[in-house]
Amino acid sequence: SRKGVPEVIYAPGKNLEVIFRSMEELLSHSGRVIVSRPSPEIRGEIIARYNPRYHVIGNWSVAVEDPNIPLPVLDATVGIITAGSSDWPIAEEAQLVVRHMGCKIIEARDVGVAGIHRLFPPLREMLGQGVDVIIVVAGMDGALPSVVSGLVDVPVVGIPTSTGYGAGGQGWGALLSMLQTCAPGLSVVNIDNGIGGGAVAGMIARQVSKARRANSSNGK
Amino acid sequence: SRKGVPEVIYAPGKNLEVIFRSMEELLSHSGRVIVSRPSPEIRGEIIARYNPRYHVIGNWSVAVEDPNIPLPVLDATVGIITAGSSDWPIAEEAQLVVRHMGCKIIEARDVGVAGIHRLFPPLREMLGQGVDVIIVVAGMDGALPSVVSGLVDVPVVGIPTSTGYGAGGQGWGALLSMLQTCAPGLSVVNIDNGIGGGAVAGMIARQVSKARRANSSNGK
Amino acid sequence: SRKGVPEVIYAPGKNLEVIFRSMEELLSHSGRVIVSRPSPEIRGEIIARYNPRYHVIGNWSVAVEDPNIPLPVLDATVGIITAGSSDWPIAEEAQLVVRHMGCKIIEARDVGVAGIHRLFPPLREMLGQGVDVIIVVAGMDGALPSVVSGLVDVPVVGIPTSTGYGAGGQGWGALLSMLQTCAPGLSVVNIDNGIGGGAVAGMIARQVSKARRANSSNGK
Amino acid sequence: SRKGVPEVIYAPGKNLEVIFRSMEELLSHSGRVIVSRPSPEIRGEIIARYNPRYHVIGNWSVAVEDPNIPLPVLDATVGIITAGSSDWPIAEEAQLVVRHMGCKIIEARDVGVAGIHRLFPPLREMLGQGVDVIIVVAGMDGALPSVVSGLVDVPVVGIPTSTGYGAGGQGWGALLSMLQTCAPGLSVVNIDNGIGGGAVAGMIARQVSKARRANSSNGK
Amino acid sequence: SRKGVPEVIYAPGKNLEVIFRSMEELLSHSGRVIVSRPSPEIRGEIIARYNPRYHVIGNWSVAVEDPNIPLPVLDATVGIITAGSSDWPIAEEAQLVVRHMGCKIIEARDVGVAGIHRLFPPLREMLGQGVDVIIVVAGMDGALPSVVSGLVDVPVVGIPTSTGYGAGGQGWGALLSMLQTCAPGLSVVNIDNGIGGGAVAGMIARQVSKARRANSSNGK
Amino acid sequence: SRKGVPEVIYAPGKNLEVIFRSMEELLSHSGRVIVSRPSPEIRGEIIARYNPRYHVIGNWSVAVEDPNIPLPVLDATVGIITAGSSDWPIAEEAQLVVRHMGCKIIEARDVGVAGIHRLFPPLREMLGQGVDVIIVVAGMDGALPSVVSGLVDVPVVGIPTSTGYGAGGQGWGALLSMLQTCAPGLSVVNIDNGIGGGAVAGMIARQVSKARRANSSNGK
Amino acid sequence: SRKGVPEVIYAPGKNLEVIFRSMEELLSHSGRVIVSRPSPEIRGEIIARYNPRYHVIGNWSVAVEDPNIPLPVLDATVGIITAGSSDWPIAEEAQLVVRHMGCKIIEARDVGVAGIHRLFPPLREMLGQGVDVIIVVAGMDGALPSVVSGLVDVPVVGIPTSTGYGAGGQGWGALLSMLQTCAPGLSVVNIDNGIGGGAVAGMIARQVSKARRANSSNGK
Amino acid sequence: SRKGVPEVIYAPGKNLEVIFRSMEELLSHSGRVIVSRPSPEIRGEIIARYNPRYHVIGNWSVAVEDPNIPLPVLDATVGIITAGSSDWPIAEEAQLVVRHMGCKIIEARDVGVAGIHRLFPPLREMLGQGVDVIIVVAGMDGALPSVVSGLVDVPVVGIPTSTGYGAGGQGWGALLSMLQTCAPGLSVVNIDNGIGGGAVAGMIARQVSKARRANSSNGK
Ligand SMILES: Nc1ncnc2c1ncn2[C@@H]1O[C@H](COP(=O)(O)O)[C@@H](O)[C@H]1O
Ligand SMILES: Nc1ncnc2c1ncn2[C@@H]1O[C@H](COP(=O)(O)O)[C@@H](O)[C@H]1O
Ligand SMILES: Nc1ncnc2c1ncn2[C@@H]1O[C@H](COP(=O)(O)O)[C@@H](O)[C@H]1O
Ligand SMILES: Nc1ncnc2c1ncn2[C@@H]1O[C@H](COP(=O)(O)O)[C@@H](O)[C@H]1O
Ligand SMILES: [Mg+2]
Ligand SMILES: [Mg+2]
Ligand SMILES: [Mg+2]
Ligand SMILES: [Mg+2]
Ligand SMILES: [Mg+2]
Ligand SMILES: [Mg+2]
Ligand SMILES: [Mg+2]
Ligand SMILES: [Mg+2]
């Protein structure tokens, strides 16, 4: 699709017929499609229909990929960090998007601020591997993206998640804390918008990759 | 006063006459008084009137202490950590309250999450000195109290401050992030309520001190 | 676990398999575990599996305790006061946490401000028994923690609950009223956060107990 | 005026000329007028103009009364209770309104929930004198009206005030706590609406007085 | 019960066993009880159990009345006005409460401001019959209580209802419009709090009735 | 300007130099300009500069009109109704806009719902004169536009104003009540947006006028 | 019905019996009726009952039209633009209302701002056909009505829809963006209020049509 | 400074002495400093002190640059688009930050959605010059970033500004509309946070520049 951002079908409120029709159209067009937030039933139906003819992946969302059409390949790396296990479904949305855009991906899971020491080794690893942009997915206190942004020298994209109840629940505490960050270099997308966060990181990666390649070819 | 919590005069909306009258009454009663959030003018008038007859301290609030009446002494220590320089005036409110309650105090300033590495040495110092309760004062993202509470094994009192503008400004991002903390052991008081946060920490210290002394006298 | 705060499994959104796997791990590690907010079905399955091999308690949450591993014992007492019957499930979360931390517990139920006279006898009893910290659980108007904090000389932890509908419902009226308390010495945790409120009280009790014991051993 | 509710001039945003013109018209019509929330300057000008020709009262608002035109007299009593000293200006609005409606008035000041024991004697006094309706003016936690409503058997009118800063400040904590009251018999008016709260209590008193007199004349 | 306000069982979240136990206790005590907001199933079970041994009424709530124990009788009249048909269930809560308190009741239904001309005849009728207090139940724009309060000379109790979706939905538009009323004499209870609004009106009626009777007996 | 909507200079935050430069440009272009919300000083300076060379009108905003360039004339009529005197400045904005668009204007002032009987005569007058669209400007309870829309058969444009304090103050109660209207045919613009409300009514009038003229010329 | 606005039955919360009773009454009266937001079951039942005796249309709402009673015919045209496919159900409400009012209708679907170039051709078409008023239905960012209003010279009615989750979800982002429009000539109705938006456009069309006809008959 | 993001002094609440001290330190360290949101007085003092010894620029913020220390130079381009003139001060903050980070800058001013046609030429220009990331600064409806993001294939950073009053004012409408964008590739920073938005764009540019250079040197 335009901008290299994969078309994603947002499943809630759509019935199977509508979803299959859209999937067919997008598969025939680009050879891959992501369905975000399917119910378990819809997810089951999609897997039943496309697996194993297609490469079908994802534990919450579903990505369906035509094995005969290779994914694009970007010369850029995206880091994805999650604070807790309830942030995985949203992180997966972002991961599938950057995957379909062709990024290399490095992940670090469950490194929330309640045990901040767990964060340092994987972060060092990411920086060592030359990560170009880092997505940080965090709910509740939403503190992790600020901590990460204070520690790295690449752009950070914060994705607040709707975990948490009571005051500041449903992602509000996390979103507002991220908007109030005192660590410059952090921008955010909406609560639970893993797709959007992935697209932002993917677009940055694409721009970096273009720069890397343009010059490496220039150099020849 | 009752509970050992010092009486504090909240200056906004009160004229000098009312403030002086209250101060006189409280000074004659307990030999000390705190005036919180005086305007610079009111602060100047208080200093002019009581200094140097009395011990007058505080850079934003003013505490006035009769040099002939010793402060109480608790056998307990309160740590006070601030995230940034705009949090000092509120931290000072808490500091004056725990001082008047007789606590030992250890401070660490400007150790916000934008440079989390600055936090570790003073925190280790506090724990080494056997701190009994830690007050963390932070505005904007309000991430610091969660990080601290995840690192220590004593109760933490979060005081959100009203620094920050836009969405989550006026302390809302900080308060909600603290309420959403994923690090158990953190409780909060209202935005900018340094007096209240100091009182909570002081009450904890008082209970610890009573326990320490009761038994040390028992032991004799 | 770290800080003596028991590990708690938050059940909503987790399936039985995930919950059992976590429970096994925690039981094998510390001999006890709390599952908060299980559905009645999940609760039934947990009881069916562990009762009577283990000590299984709780009317809303479930605590499972290995009879061969004694609970820790702290030399400190926590009071728990509830305003109305709809506050019990949240108070139970706090109670199970402080129980697993080893605190002595004194309870007073249904002493809300609509009949304030019912509050005085149990409060006198608590103070007589030397309570070190009081948890007050209240929804709707959230007035009770302020009233209690005005009457006692120990720290008070307010837990607002989500009872109540309309404006200020879902715990907002209670939370905001507690944050606005005019009785210093009250701090709060988030709406319905019985686990967090219990952890704060338990941490205070642990610090008091350490002080009590350190000195009583010193005294010997 | 209609309903026996005195006409009140809301001063903010009006200049002296407009205020004087309205005052003249209302004085010539009913012999009395209340100006609510005048600035100190406007208040000074009103006093300078009408005192001592007229009876001029009020420490925040100003009531001007023609000494030749007697106030109405109702055979009913209104109680007015304030939680703290910052609630007096709003309580005064209510007091001036019920005064102009002809009610007997009993007052109790500074009996907030932070020291609930201070409440009982004046409340017993009010009930002993046969109060017909009680106005309770409280800011911050707004707990007092619920406590009072739980203790008396007459209608209670809650007036939340805008004292308090941070979350729940500007009267929101107080208003929401009152709306969430668990003590039936309490209704509320808007934050700082002393005029409105006085009018409600005055209308109740008027209806009671009519009933009392209608029958006492019937009885003749 | 105390204050003459009937005890009401709030059904949501309670099971049949708990409800029946409470009902038995209250019926044995006062001979009547109201159950508010029962599910249709619970409502059916209550009717099946008590009808026709008891007098069972109500289309949404259920009131159960022992035919051998007469209702109290007050010498005072309450008017109840509803704006639209979706306001009836809440109005019924208020009606059952004032009925159990012994008030005379006059009703006017579906006279919302979208056709304001329908309001005048029933209002004239109410005033003609000497109504002592008027309850106005309205959702959505919440305009009706202000219009009514501007037309009558008795106290008006506004009950906002949660009809309405979108911005200002769930009763917020109605509540805020009522709190902002420009017609003095209107006080409010919380959104959908028919029980509370009935209690306020009933308490006013009780005070009026006492006045009426005290004097009529005095007069003899 | 495009759409026939006059260009308006929003004065807050602009200095006199910027305002005069814009005014000159717009006057030279169309011969008229409106400056909305000037401070009294800026308003004075504008009058001093343009009066009497130009036709300068408005009591809060300022409209400056070149006497040599006739205003457009539409064959359509706009009604403007205000609820209270604090709504006049906003109503004036709307009035100046529709005036500059060439509409006939009928006004009715101070006919708020607290005395609904005052509304009927001027409304009958408007309808009798064939008004094409009615602007209703109201703050506080915002009830008036719903009442008017329920009584007329032309489109109604509601302009909520920021009069009112406390909950629902700053125009929120009025806006939400209007959005929740149960009288179809009412649309709204933002709080205090007299310019926008005037533009909507003027655009409707322009469309009606075009229709009226197109056909009357067709008819010839 | 009055104002030519069709009576609409709001289905949520009503059972089939109540709905059929209302439908019968309205059909016998005017020969047509719209049922908005029926559940699929209720929708099915309505179709089963009235089709094919009546003309039954609508994919989300249901309109039932007596084939023997012609719809009114207005000499005016309403444009309806939707941003995305999730806006169709709300746009349909508006479409059925203006259809029943007799307007000519031109539609443009799925021309949201994410691909703004798709907007221009249908908009040019609408303007070419002399559209008198345009309804723009948009959720999420709510940007489309502002863009359209900036491009046309007829009144625009914005209908925000509740598509969208997280911050600004449920239509709040769309509503607030529309209220903040910088393109004069746009007014709004509440979130998801397709009925209300249709009524506003229909009333404008009716006024235009009257003008068009009055003069064309005058002209004869 | 770390990350290449220039240190910025946030002036509000700081006095001249504190500001000058910070400026000296930062100037001696890196040869440049930005002071954001100085009052006109403070701005004047800074200019008086540093001009012309230093290069002093900025119309709202002030950047002071040592002429002997060259700015860094990145091989990457940032576009900056503003919707209206009230967005300039915030856009300037971003511009000064990306300038100090060494980016090439292309600007387009006053191309808001109320006249969307003005947007296309400068946008085509930017894309033609190979812009790597675009900052879009917009207040009120906040529609522009969504429109831009739908038209370009580079990452877009939205900066909502606090222009606008009433509902959605102070930047809320703009922020929420941007968070709800239906054009993937857009991320946001907080309201009025030009500094933060500049830092995000600058970090992206830095990463792109590194890629461009790394390879061009590799190629050699
Ligand atoms: N800045 C503050 N924040 C919260 N409470 C305060 C503050 N300053 C004083 N207080 C408390 O407010 C009460 C005094 O209120 P007042 O009688 O109005 O001076 C005392 O109980 C103080 O402890
Ligand atoms: N719908 C209702 N709204 C407000 N209060 C209610 C409602 N129903 C019952 N109550 C009150 O709630 C209390 C009973 O609560 P519970 O003990 O939970 O049944 C009584 O004081 C009732 O007057
Ligand atoms: N979806 C809707 N949104 C707003 N108003 C509606 C809707 N559906 C019906 N109405 C209006 O609600 C009123 C009918 O309400 P009811 O008597 O409850 O069916 C009529 O005036 C309708 O015009
Ligand atoms: N207008 C602004 N908005 C957001 N952050 C800012 C602003 N101005 C300065 N900063 C950041 O705030 C920090 C400096 O804060 P301070 O030490 O209070 O001057 C630096 O990290 C700056 O990047
Ligand atoms: Mg986190
Ligand atoms: Mg911080
Ligand atoms: Mg309570
Ligand atoms: Mg109080
Ligand atoms: Mg109504
Ligand atoms: Mg009004
Ligand atoms: Mg849109
Ligand atoms: Mg814009």
PDB file of N, CA, C and O in Angstrom, chain F residues 60 79-92 94-95 106-113 118-119 122 126 134-139 144-145 148 159 161:
ATOM      1  N   TRP F  60     -19.277  45.400  22.611  1.00  0.00           N
ATOM      2  CA  TRP F  60     -18.183  44.552  23.104  1.00  0.00           C
ATOM      3  C   TRP F  60     -17.192  44.302  21.961  1.00  0.00           C
ATOM      4  O   TRP F  60     -16.046  44.647  22.057  1.00  0.00           O
ATOM      5  N   GLY F  79     -33.543  35.456  13.496  1.00  0.00           N
ATOM      6  CA  GLY F  79     -33.934  35.832  14.857  1.00  0.00           C
ATOM      7  C   GLY F  79     -32.781  35.581  15.815  1.00  0.00           C
ATOM      8  O   GLY F  79     -32.039  34.618  15.643  1.00  0.00           O
ATOM      9  N   ILE F  80     -32.610  36.469  16.789  1.00  0.00           N
ATOM     10  CA  ILE F  80     -31.568  36.273  17.809  1.00  0.00           C
ATOM     11  C   ILE F  80     -32.209  36.419  19.185  1.00  0.00           C
ATOM     12  O   ILE F  80     -32.769  37.476  19.500  1.00  0.00           O
ATOM     13  N   ILE F  81     -32.133  35.333  19.965  1.00  0.00           N
ATOM     14  CA  ILE F  81     -32.739  35.339  21.297  1.00  0.00           C
ATOM     15  C   ILE F  81     -31.646  35.132  22.326  1.00  0.00           C
ATOM     16  O   ILE F  81     -30.807  34.249  22.170  1.00  0.00           O
ATOM     17  N   THR F  82     -31.650  35.958  23.399  1.00  0.00           N
ATOM     18  CA  THR F  82     -30.688  35.747  24.485  1.00  0.00           C
ATOM     19  C   THR F  82     -31.434  35.404  25.770  1.00  0.00           C
ATOM     20  O   THR F  82     -32.525  35.908  26.029  1.00  0.00           O
ATOM     21  N   ALA F  83     -30.776  34.541  26.561  1.00  0.00           N
ATOM     22  CA  ALA F  83     -31.389  34.115  27.816  1.00  0.00           C
ATOM     23  C   ALA F  83     -31.194  35.144  28.925  1.00  0.00           C
ATOM     24  O   ALA F  83     -32.103  35.400  29.716  1.00  0.00           O
ATOM     25  N   GLY F  84     -29.998  35.734  28.990  1.00  0.00           N
ATOM     26  CA  GLY F  84     -29.716  36.664  30.087  1.00  0.00           C
ATOM     27  C   GLY F  84     -28.757  37.742  29.652  1.00  0.00           C
ATOM     28  O   GLY F  84     -28.162  37.670  28.572  1.00  0.00           O
ATOM     29  N   SER F  85     -28.532  38.734  30.494  1.00  0.00           N
ATOM     30  CA  SER F  85     -27.729  39.887  30.065  1.00  0.00           C
ATOM     31  C   SER F  85     -26.263  39.504  29.860  1.00  0.00           C
ATOM     32  O   SER F  85     -25.570  40.130  29.078  1.00  0.00           O
ATOM     33  N   SER F  86     -25.794  38.470  30.531  1.00  0.00           N
ATOM     34  CA  SER F  86     -24.388  38.088  30.327  1.00  0.00           C
ATOM     35  C   SER F  86     -24.185  37.406  28.978  1.00  0.00           C
ATOM     36  O   SER F  86     -23.053  37.138  28.581  1.00  0.00           O
ATOM     37  N   ASP F  87     -25.260  37.106  28.277  1.00  0.00           N
ATOM     38  CA  ASP F  87     -25.151  36.498  26.951  1.00  0.00           C
ATOM     39  C   ASP F  87     -25.047  37.538  25.837  1.00  0.00           C
ATOM     40  O   ASP F  87     -24.799  37.192  24.683  1.00  0.00           O
ATOM     41  N   TRP F  88     -25.243  38.825  26.175  1.00  0.00           N
ATOM     42  CA  TRP F  88     -25.243  39.846  25.128  1.00  0.00           C
ATOM     43  C   TRP F  88     -23.940  39.954  24.351  1.00  0.00           C
ATOM     44  O   TRP F  88     -23.975  40.094  23.117  1.00  0.00           O
ATOM     45  N   PRO F  89     -22.789  39.953  25.019  1.00  0.00           N
ATOM     46  CA  PRO F  89     -21.555  40.127  24.228  1.00  0.00           C
ATOM     47  C   PRO F  89     -21.390  39.052  23.155  1.00  0.00           C
ATOM     48  O   PRO F  89     -20.913  39.339  22.058  1.00  0.00           O
ATOM     49  N   ILE F  90     -21.786  37.840  23.480  1.00  0.00           N
ATOM     50  CA  ILE F  90     -21.667  36.760  22.497  1.00  0.00           C
ATOM     51  C   ILE F  90     -22.742  36.902  21.419  1.00  0.00           C
ATOM     52  O   ILE F  90     -22.479  36.700  20.229  1.00  0.00           O
ATOM     53  N   ALA F  91     -23.949  37.269  21.842  1.00  0.00           N
ATOM     54  CA  ALA F  91     -25.009  37.488  20.858  1.00  0.00           C
ATOM     55  C   ALA F  91     -24.625  38.605  19.894  1.00  0.00           C
ATOM     56  O   ALA F  91     -24.934  38.546  18.700  1.00  0.00           O
ATOM     57  N   GLU F  92     -23.937  39.620  20.410  1.00  0.00           N
ATOM     58  CA  GLU F  92     -23.517  40.724  19.544  1.00  0.00           C
ATOM     59  C   GLU F  92     -22.573  40.238  18.441  1.00  0.00           C
ATOM     60  O   GLU F  92     -22.653  40.699  17.296  1.00  0.00           O
ATOM     61  N   ALA F  94     -22.627  37.381  16.989  1.00  0.00           N
ATOM     62  CA  ALA F  94     -23.475  36.755  15.967  1.00  0.00           C
ATOM     63  C   ALA F  94     -24.236  37.809  15.169  1.00  0.00           C
ATOM     64  O   ALA F  94     -24.357  37.733  13.942  1.00  0.00           O
ATOM     65  N   GLN F  95     -24.721  38.809  15.903  1.00  0.00           N
ATOM     66  CA  GLN F  95     -25.503  39.865  15.262  1.00  0.00           C
ATOM     67  C   GLN F  95     -24.676  40.637  14.235  1.00  0.00           C
ATOM     68  O   GLN F  95     -25.137  40.938  13.134  1.00  0.00           O
ATOM     69  N   ILE F 106     -34.223  40.126  13.840  1.00  0.00           N
ATOM     70  CA  ILE F 106     -35.188  40.419  14.903  1.00  0.00           C
ATOM     71  C   ILE F 106     -34.605  39.895  16.202  1.00  0.00           C
ATOM     72  O   ILE F 106     -34.166  38.748  16.260  1.00  0.00           O
ATOM     73  N   GLU F 107     -34.638  40.708  17.241  1.00  0.00           N
ATOM     74  CA  GLU F 107     -34.029  40.321  18.505  1.00  0.00           C
ATOM     75  C   GLU F 107     -35.030  40.186  19.637  1.00  0.00           C
ATOM     76  O   GLU F 107     -36.010  40.914  19.696  1.00  0.00           O
ATOM     77  N   ALA F 108     -34.723  39.267  20.559  1.00  0.00           N
ATOM     78  CA  ALA F 108     -35.485  39.198  21.815  1.00  0.00           C
ATOM     79  C   ALA F 108     -34.490  38.924  22.923  1.00  0.00           C
ATOM     80  O   ALA F 108     -33.765  37.937  22.868  1.00  0.00           O
ATOM     81  N   ARG F 109     -34.484  39.792  23.948  1.00  0.00           N
ATOM     82  CA  ARG F 109     -33.457  39.704  24.979  1.00  0.00           C
ATOM     83  C   ARG F 109     -34.026  39.259  26.331  1.00  0.00           C
ATOM     84  O   ARG F 109     -35.142  39.592  26.693  1.00  0.00           O
ATOM     85  N   ASP F 110     -33.182  38.540  27.079  1.00  0.00           N
ATOM     86  CA  ASP F 110     -33.470  38.225  28.484  1.00  0.00           C
ATOM     87  C   ASP F 110     -34.747  37.445  28.672  1.00  0.00           C
ATOM     88  O   ASP F 110     -35.586  37.750  29.521  1.00  0.00           O
ATOM     89  N   VAL F 111     -34.917  36.407  27.861  1.00  0.00           N
ATOM     90  CA  VAL F 111     -36.140  35.609  27.964  1.00  0.00           C
ATOM     91  C   VAL F 111     -35.793  34.190  28.409  1.00  0.00           C
ATOM     92  O   VAL F 111     -36.323  33.209  27.886  1.00  0.00           O
ATOM     93  N   GLY F 112     -34.906  34.086  29.396  1.00  0.00           N
ATOM     94  CA  GLY F 112     -34.433  32.784  29.875  1.00  0.00           C
ATOM     95  C   GLY F 112     -35.523  31.950  30.516  1.00  0.00           C
ATOM     96  O   GLY F 112     -36.606  32.448  30.846  1.00  0.00           O
ATOM     97  N   VAL F 113     -35.218  30.662  30.739  1.00  0.00           N
ATOM     98  CA  VAL F 113     -36.235  29.726  31.203  1.00  0.00           C
ATOM     99  C   VAL F 113     -36.668  29.952  32.646  1.00  0.00           C
ATOM    100  O   VAL F 113     -37.668  29.378  33.079  1.00  0.00           O
ATOM    101  N   ARG F 118     -42.039  34.943  29.661  1.00  0.00           N
ATOM    102  CA  ARG F 118     -41.540  36.107  28.904  1.00  0.00           C
ATOM    103  C   ARG F 118     -41.134  35.746  27.478  1.00  0.00           C
ATOM    104  O   ARG F 118     -40.939  36.609  26.633  1.00  0.00           O
ATOM    105  N   LEU F 119     -40.959  34.427  27.243  1.00  0.00           N
ATOM    106  CA  LEU F 119     -40.476  33.995  25.927  1.00  0.00           C
ATOM    107  C   LEU F 119     -41.551  34.059  24.839  1.00  0.00           C
ATOM    108  O   LEU F 119     -41.260  34.345  23.676  1.00  0.00           O
ATOM    109  N   PRO F 122     -42.362  37.500  22.252  1.00  0.00           N
ATOM    110  CA  PRO F 122     -41.390  37.810  21.179  1.00  0.00           C
ATOM    111  C   PRO F 122     -41.230  36.666  20.185  1.00  0.00           C
ATOM    112  O   PRO F 122     -40.966  36.899  19.008  1.00  0.00           O
ATOM    113  N   MET F 126     -41.603  36.925  16.160  1.00  0.00           N
ATOM    114  CA  MET F 126     -40.610  36.450  15.188  1.00  0.00           C
ATOM    115  C   MET F 126     -41.249  35.565  14.127  1.00  0.00           C
ATOM    116  O   MET F 126     -40.990  35.719  12.935  1.00  0.00           O
ATOM    117  N   ILE F 134     -33.342  30.782  13.674  1.00  0.00           N
ATOM    118  CA  ILE F 134     -33.244  31.474  14.961  1.00  0.00           C
ATOM    119  C   ILE F 134     -31.963  31.060  15.670  1.00  0.00           C
ATOM    120  O   ILE F 134     -31.667  29.871  15.801  1.00  0.00           O
ATOM    121  N   ILE F 135     -31.192  32.070  16.112  1.00  0.00           N
ATOM    122  CA  ILE F 135     -30.031  31.853  16.968  1.00  0.00           C
ATOM    123  C   ILE F 135     -30.480  32.009  18.408  1.00  0.00           C
ATOM    124  O   ILE F 135     -31.111  32.999  18.750  1.00  0.00           O
ATOM    125  N   VAL F 136     -30.166  31.026  19.259  1.00  0.00           N
ATOM    126  CA  VAL F 136     -30.476  31.177  20.687  1.00  0.00           C
ATOM    127  C   VAL F 136     -29.184  31.114  21.477  1.00  0.00           C
ATOM    128  O   VAL F 136     -28.449  30.133  21.400  1.00  0.00           O
ATOM    129  N   VAL F 137     -28.912  32.170  22.220  1.00  0.00           N
ATOM    130  CA  VAL F 137     -27.673  32.304  22.984  1.00  0.00           C
ATOM    131  C   VAL F 137     -28.004  32.139  24.459  1.00  0.00           C
ATOM    132  O   VAL F 137     -28.803  32.898  25.008  1.00  0.00           O
ATOM    133  N   ALA F 138     -27.412  31.124  25.095  1.00  0.00           N
ATOM    134  CA  ALA F 138     -27.753  30.865  26.501  1.00  0.00           C
ATOM    135  C   ALA F 138     -26.588  30.217  27.213  1.00  0.00           C
ATOM    136  O   ALA F 138     -25.896  29.377  26.658  1.00  0.00           O
ATOM    137  N   GLY F 139     -26.385  30.608  28.464  1.00  0.00           N
ATOM    138  CA  GLY F 139     -25.346  29.988  29.281  1.00  0.00           C
ATOM    139  C   GLY F 139     -25.970  29.201  30.399  1.00  0.00           C
ATOM    140  O   GLY F 139     -27.099  28.749  30.298  1.00  0.00           O
ATOM    141  N   LEU F 144     -32.708  27.104  27.210  1.00  0.00           N
ATOM    142  CA  LEU F 144     -33.545  27.905  26.315  1.00  0.00           C
ATOM    143  C   LEU F 144     -33.577  27.389  24.864  1.00  0.00           C
ATOM    144  O   LEU F 144     -34.653  27.298  24.269  1.00  0.00           O
ATOM    145  N   PRO F 145     -32.449  27.044  24.250  1.00  0.00           N
ATOM    146  CA  PRO F 145     -32.515  26.578  22.852  1.00  0.00           C
ATOM    147  C   PRO F 145     -33.419  25.356  22.675  1.00  0.00           C
ATOM    148  O   PRO F 145     -34.118  25.241  21.672  1.00  0.00           O
ATOM    149  N   VAL F 148     -37.009  26.658  22.819  1.00  0.00           N
ATOM    150  CA  VAL F 148     -37.351  27.369  21.576  1.00  0.00           C
ATOM    151  C   VAL F 148     -37.506  26.374  20.427  1.00  0.00           C
ATOM    152  O   VAL F 148     -38.475  26.412  19.669  1.00  0.00           O
ATOM    153  N   ILE F 159     -26.045  28.692  20.688  1.00  0.00           N
ATOM    154  CA  ILE F 159     -24.704  29.151  21.067  1.00  0.00           C
ATOM    155  C   ILE F 159     -24.611  29.140  22.585  1.00  0.00           C
ATOM    156  O   ILE F 159     -25.175  29.993  23.257  1.00  0.00           O
ATOM    157  N   THR F 161     -22.946  29.845  26.137  1.00  0.00           N
ATOM    158  CA  THR F 161     -21.981  30.846  26.607  1.00  0.00           C
ATOM    159  C   THR F 161     -21.343  30.390  27.919  1.00  0.00           C
ATOM    160  O   THR F 161     -21.884  29.561  28.632  1.00  0.00           O
TER     161      THR F 161
END
